[in-house]
Amino acid sequence: MTVGSLTWLILHGIGTCAYAASGAFVALQARYRLTGVFILGLTTSFGGGVIRNTIIGVPVIKLWDKDTLLLVVGTLTVLYLWSSRWIHQWKRWGLFFDSIGLASFSLQGALYAGQYTGNVGMTVMAALFTGIGGGVIRDLLAGRKPIALLEEVHAILTVVVGLAMWVGRDLKNHNVLLLGLFTFVVVVRMYVIGRKSQTLGERYNKSSQ
Amino acid sequence: MTVGSLTWLILHGIGTCAYAASGAFVALQARYRLTGVFILGLTTSFGGGVIRNTIIGVPVIKLWDKDTLLLVVGTLTVLYLWSSRWIHQWKRWGLFFDSIGLASFSLQGALYAGQYTGNVGMTVMAALFTGIGGGVIRDLLAGRKPIALLEEVHAILTVVVGLAMWVGRDLKNHNVLLLGLFTFVVVVRMYVIGRKSQTLGERYNKSSQ
Amino acid sequence: MTVGSLTWLILHGIGTCAYAASGAFVALQARYRLTGVFILGLTTSFGGGVIRNTIIGVPVIKLWDKDTLLLVVGTLTVLYLWSSRWIHQWKRWGLFFDSIGLASFSLQGALYAGQYTGNVGMTVMAALFTGIGGGVIRDLLAGRKPIALLEEVHAILTVVVGLAMWVGRDLKNHNVLLLGLFTFVVVVRMYVIGRKSQTLGERYNKSSQ
């Protein structure tokens, strides 16, 4: 996988924007305004990367390339300007964006850790903490219990990603594995949420009061 | 700007002590005692620096020089011993110290990022997250929603600092720019708070219950 | 002290498992389930190490050696499977494990900082923040005020550890000092908690509602 390829674009660009959007939705739900939308958007979208770079020992400043930053700020501006239309659809769209972020960041964590260590335990740990990190920081800043801790499927999927990436570490066609896992995580999570959304929604919203 | 100059003293020494004081005030408000005053004071005053150093990739241990540590511990000891006199004046003094910390840390963040990257986006991001970081950690430890997310002017001022530091990066007389921005942030924030303090105070105190 | 010695085993292995157990207890109290037990267990047991390594500037990935990871995951699995039996004994066992983690991590922090700097202030700071760090992150993730901020004896013991490690830095028989301090911290904390547990328990449980 090389930077600039389609796969990298999905993992990095789309994942970062999706987590930015989920941060904006949670900020609006917590009744934050302009500042809250941007700060929660930025911390959710870059939080996973901060954790990933801290784990590996790469300076965090390398995260903020000009293009990604512009993309995130653009996404947040659009969401903020249209916020009156979106706010009531958090349940559907907010969790969809959260799933995309979860998939892309857990894949990135597994990818980096696999390259640095080749160890199965560390690959799983990096997938887990890079995948859920941005969302956990987002929920703490909004004053609610992290959804990653309330929802069982969330962390289990990142563990599956870590294991699959370790098993398939010598595959020739790596991109197929990445896109397959990406789709698998998003579909499974949306399916499970669809079945349990009422129970979870109650626990999640209760924790934010 | 060299370490030891008047400007550095204001940015580093006064800023660190001011954030220490704001941590002590929030701890007293959250009904913490001795331990809470010192831990919140230390995390608020060093939190911004931890974030700044993590971003750039400098070990955090370099933060704790003997003199700054003595100054912070001295400030906290005085505030703790006189706490019965200060506690009812949080609104005025606590927010004043918070403003000084905000000004000095956002300037430090912009300064470091500017030297390392020269990129406008990263200078603004470093000003934002170094400026608000200590206060956000302080509020989370006290169990309340971060004031940086409730109050619009807070983050906007750090963005102004980041932009101004980038525009003026080639100025000969850098110290005038730094002192000017420092004064600008403190004055604007205290003015805005003075006008809106009732509304904000209600939202902020409500979030801590 | 060499890695693999009895003293290192107590500091690192037992301390890590003890903090993992305390994370699992807090997760069960916060009504988290499988995911919560594992994530809180992992963050509590590795959180102190993350802070310690960030302070010194060592990549966090070096924390996760295979054996420690297996030990932590094993501990958490046993606790989860037997959780129905343990949950009502948090007051006694949870605080006992928390004390062992506190003792071992504050000793580790003092040991590393002493080797890197030899400065008394930094040794105390590293003992304090490495000692309480894992527990503070655990409590924030569970949505309650950190016990380290509510309980006076907690932080004071880490400061005593930092000072004693600095005073005894040239001792020939370092292991006796380490084991002595370890026992001292656990015994003093359990004694103080035994006397004050009702008051503290009320404040701590109140903060988690």
PDB file of N, CA and C in Angstrom, chain A residues 13-48:
ATOM      1  N   GLY A  13      -8.146   9.475   4.244  1.00  0.00           N
ATOM      2  CA  GLY A  13      -8.987  10.647   3.952  1.00  0.00           C
ATOM      3  C   GLY A  13     -10.421  10.469   4.411  1.00  0.00           C
ATOM      4  N   ILE A  14     -11.070   9.402   3.923  1.00  0.00           N
ATOM      5  CA  ILE A  14     -12.479   9.192   4.258  1.00  0.00           C
ATOM      6  C   ILE A  14     -12.646   8.927   5.750  1.00  0.00           C
ATOM      7  N   GLY A  15     -11.740   8.149   6.334  1.00  0.00           N
ATOM      8  CA  GLY A  15     -11.816   7.867   7.766  1.00  0.00           C
ATOM      9  C   GLY A  15     -11.707   9.137   8.600  1.00  0.00           C
ATOM     10  N   THR A  16     -10.756  10.001   8.230  1.00  0.00           N
ATOM     11  CA  THR A  16     -10.559  11.245   8.979  1.00  0.00           C
ATOM     12  C   THR A  16     -11.794  12.131   8.886  1.00  0.00           C
ATOM     13  N   CYS A  17     -12.351  12.266   7.665  1.00  0.00           N
ATOM     14  CA  CYS A  17     -13.556  13.089   7.495  1.00  0.00           C
ATOM     15  C   CYS A  17     -14.753  12.494   8.239  1.00  0.00           C
ATOM     16  N   ALA A  18     -14.861  11.176   8.222  1.00  0.00           N
ATOM     17  CA  ALA A  18     -15.990  10.539   8.891  1.00  0.00           C
ATOM     18  C   ALA A  18     -15.933  10.780  10.394  1.00  0.00           C
ATOM     19  N   TYR A  19     -14.740  10.660  10.981  1.00  0.00           N
ATOM     20  CA  TYR A  19     -14.619  10.913  12.418  1.00  0.00           C
ATOM     21  C   TYR A  19     -14.847  12.400  12.727  1.00  0.00           C
ATOM     22  N   ALA A  20     -14.402  13.286  11.817  1.00  0.00           N
ATOM     23  CA  ALA A  20     -14.677  14.716  12.000  1.00  0.00           C
ATOM     24  C   ALA A  20     -16.186  14.943  12.063  1.00  0.00           C
ATOM     25  N   ALA A  21     -16.931  14.308  11.132  1.00  0.00           N
ATOM     26  CA  ALA A  21     -18.386  14.462  11.109  1.00  0.00           C
ATOM     27  C   ALA A  21     -19.014  13.918  12.388  1.00  0.00           C
ATOM     28  N   SER A  22     -18.532  12.767  12.859  1.00  0.00           N
ATOM     29  CA  SER A  22     -19.135  12.209  14.086  1.00  0.00           C
ATOM     30  C   SER A  22     -18.861  13.124  15.277  1.00  0.00           C
ATOM     31  N   GLY A  23     -17.674  13.773  15.298  1.00  0.00           N
ATOM     32  CA  GLY A  23     -17.377  14.742  16.353  1.00  0.00           C
ATOM     33  C   GLY A  23     -18.335  15.919  16.312  1.00  0.00           C
ATOM     34  N   ALA A  24     -18.621  16.403  15.097  1.00  0.00           N
ATOM     35  CA  ALA A  24     -19.540  17.534  14.955  1.00  0.00           C
ATOM     36  C   ALA A  24     -20.936  17.159  15.449  1.00  0.00           C
ATOM     37  N   PHE A  25     -21.398  15.953  15.128  1.00  0.00           N
ATOM     38  CA  PHE A  25     -22.736  15.524  15.562  1.00  0.00           C
ATOM     39  C   PHE A  25     -22.819  15.444  17.086  1.00  0.00           C
ATOM     40  N   VAL A  26     -21.789  14.850  17.709  1.00  0.00           N
ATOM     41  CA  VAL A  26     -21.804  14.741  19.169  1.00  0.00           C
ATOM     42  C   VAL A  26     -21.757  16.131  19.806  1.00  0.00           C
ATOM     43  N   ALA A  27     -20.974  17.050  19.210  1.00  0.00           N
ATOM     44  CA  ALA A  27     -20.899  18.415  19.744  1.00  0.00           C
ATOM     45  C   ALA A  27     -22.272  19.084  19.699  1.00  0.00           C
ATOM     46  N   LEU A  28     -22.980  18.922  18.585  1.00  0.00           N
ATOM     47  CA  LEU A  28     -24.305  19.540  18.457  1.00  0.00           C
ATOM     48  C   LEU A  28     -25.270  18.933  19.476  1.00  0.00           C
ATOM     49  N   GLN A  29     -25.167  17.613  19.660  1.00  0.00           N
ATOM     50  CA  GLN A  29     -26.012  16.944  20.649  1.00  0.00           C
ATOM     51  C   GLN A  29     -25.740  17.434  22.073  1.00  0.00           C
ATOM     52  N   ALA A  30     -24.448  17.729  22.349  1.00  0.00           N
ATOM     53  CA  ALA A  30     -24.086  18.207  23.693  1.00  0.00           C
ATOM     54  C   ALA A  30     -24.371  19.697  23.842  1.00  0.00           C
ATOM     55  N   ARG A  31     -25.032  20.296  22.835  1.00  0.00           N
ATOM     56  CA  ARG A  31     -25.387  21.722  22.826  1.00  0.00           C
ATOM     57  C   ARG A  31     -24.180  22.644  22.816  1.00  0.00           C
ATOM     58  N   TYR A  32     -23.060  22.151  22.262  1.00  0.00           N
ATOM     59  CA  TYR A  32     -21.961  23.055  21.989  1.00  0.00           C
ATOM     60  C   TYR A  32     -22.305  23.776  20.696  1.00  0.00           C
ATOM     61  N   ARG A  33     -21.602  24.913  20.418  1.00  0.00           N
ATOM     62  CA  ARG A  33     -21.854  25.646  19.168  1.00  0.00           C
ATOM     63  C   ARG A  33     -20.631  25.648  18.270  1.00  0.00           C
ATOM     64  N   LEU A  34     -20.338  26.777  17.646  1.00  0.00           N
ATOM     65  CA  LEU A  34     -19.232  26.874  16.685  1.00  0.00           C
ATOM     66  C   LEU A  34     -17.942  26.223  17.203  1.00  0.00           C
ATOM     67  N   THR A  35     -17.455  26.724  18.340  1.00  0.00           N
ATOM     68  CA  THR A  35     -16.191  26.237  18.884  1.00  0.00           C
ATOM     69  C   THR A  35     -16.235  24.740  19.158  1.00  0.00           C
ATOM     70  N   GLY A  36     -17.323  24.296  19.766  1.00  0.00           N
ATOM     71  CA  GLY A  36     -17.443  22.887  20.108  1.00  0.00           C
ATOM     72  C   GLY A  36     -17.422  21.997  18.878  1.00  0.00           C
ATOM     73  N   VAL A  37     -18.123  22.411  17.824  1.00  0.00           N
ATOM     74  CA  VAL A  37     -18.152  21.621  16.585  1.00  0.00           C
ATOM     75  C   VAL A  37     -16.747  21.462  16.027  1.00  0.00           C
ATOM     76  N   PHE A  38     -15.983  22.565  16.002  1.00  0.00           N
ATOM     77  CA  PHE A  38     -14.645  22.481  15.414  1.00  0.00           C
ATOM     78  C   PHE A  38     -13.669  21.720  16.314  1.00  0.00           C
ATOM     79  N   ILE A  39     -13.709  21.988  17.622  1.00  0.00           N
ATOM     80  CA  ILE A  39     -12.746  21.314  18.501  1.00  0.00           C
ATOM     81  C   ILE A  39     -13.062  19.815  18.607  1.00  0.00           C
ATOM     82  N   LEU A  40     -14.337  19.455  18.756  1.00  0.00           N
ATOM     83  CA  LEU A  40     -14.660  18.025  18.805  1.00  0.00           C
ATOM     84  C   LEU A  40     -14.390  17.355  17.461  1.00  0.00           C
ATOM     85  N   GLY A  41     -14.689  18.055  16.368  1.00  0.00           N
ATOM     86  CA  GLY A  41     -14.399  17.506  15.048  1.00  0.00           C
ATOM     87  C   GLY A  41     -12.908  17.246  14.868  1.00  0.00           C
ATOM     88  N   LEU A  42     -12.093  18.242  15.237  1.00  0.00           N
ATOM     89  CA  LEU A  42     -10.642  18.098  15.067  1.00  0.00           C
ATOM     90  C   LEU A  42     -10.066  17.017  15.995  1.00  0.00           C
ATOM     91  N   THR A  43     -10.511  16.991  17.268  1.00  0.00           N
ATOM     92  CA  THR A  43      -9.939  15.984  18.175  1.00  0.00           C
ATOM     93  C   THR A  43     -10.371  14.573  17.806  1.00  0.00           C
ATOM     94  N   THR A  44     -11.619  14.410  17.335  1.00  0.00           N
ATOM     95  CA  THR A  44     -12.033  13.064  16.946  1.00  0.00           C
ATOM     96  C   THR A  44     -11.255  12.601  15.721  1.00  0.00           C
ATOM     97  N   SER A  45     -11.099  13.496  14.740  1.00  0.00           N
ATOM     98  CA  SER A  45     -10.465  13.064  13.494  1.00  0.00           C
ATOM     99  C   SER A  45      -8.956  12.907  13.637  1.00  0.00           C
ATOM    100  N   PHE A  46      -8.317  13.702  14.516  1.00  0.00           N
ATOM    101  CA  PHE A  46      -6.880  13.564  14.676  1.00  0.00           C
ATOM    102  C   PHE A  46      -6.498  12.750  15.925  1.00  0.00           C
ATOM    103  N   GLY A  47      -7.476  12.539  16.833  1.00  0.00           N
ATOM    104  CA  GLY A  47      -7.183  11.814  18.079  1.00  0.00           C
ATOM    105  C   GLY A  47      -6.632  10.420  17.827  1.00  0.00           C
ATOM    106  N   GLY A  48      -7.239   9.686  16.898  1.00  0.00           N
ATOM    107  CA  GLY A  48      -6.754   8.346  16.568  1.00  0.00           C
ATOM    108  C   GLY A  48      -5.318   8.382  16.079  1.00  0.00           C
TER     109      GLY A  48
END
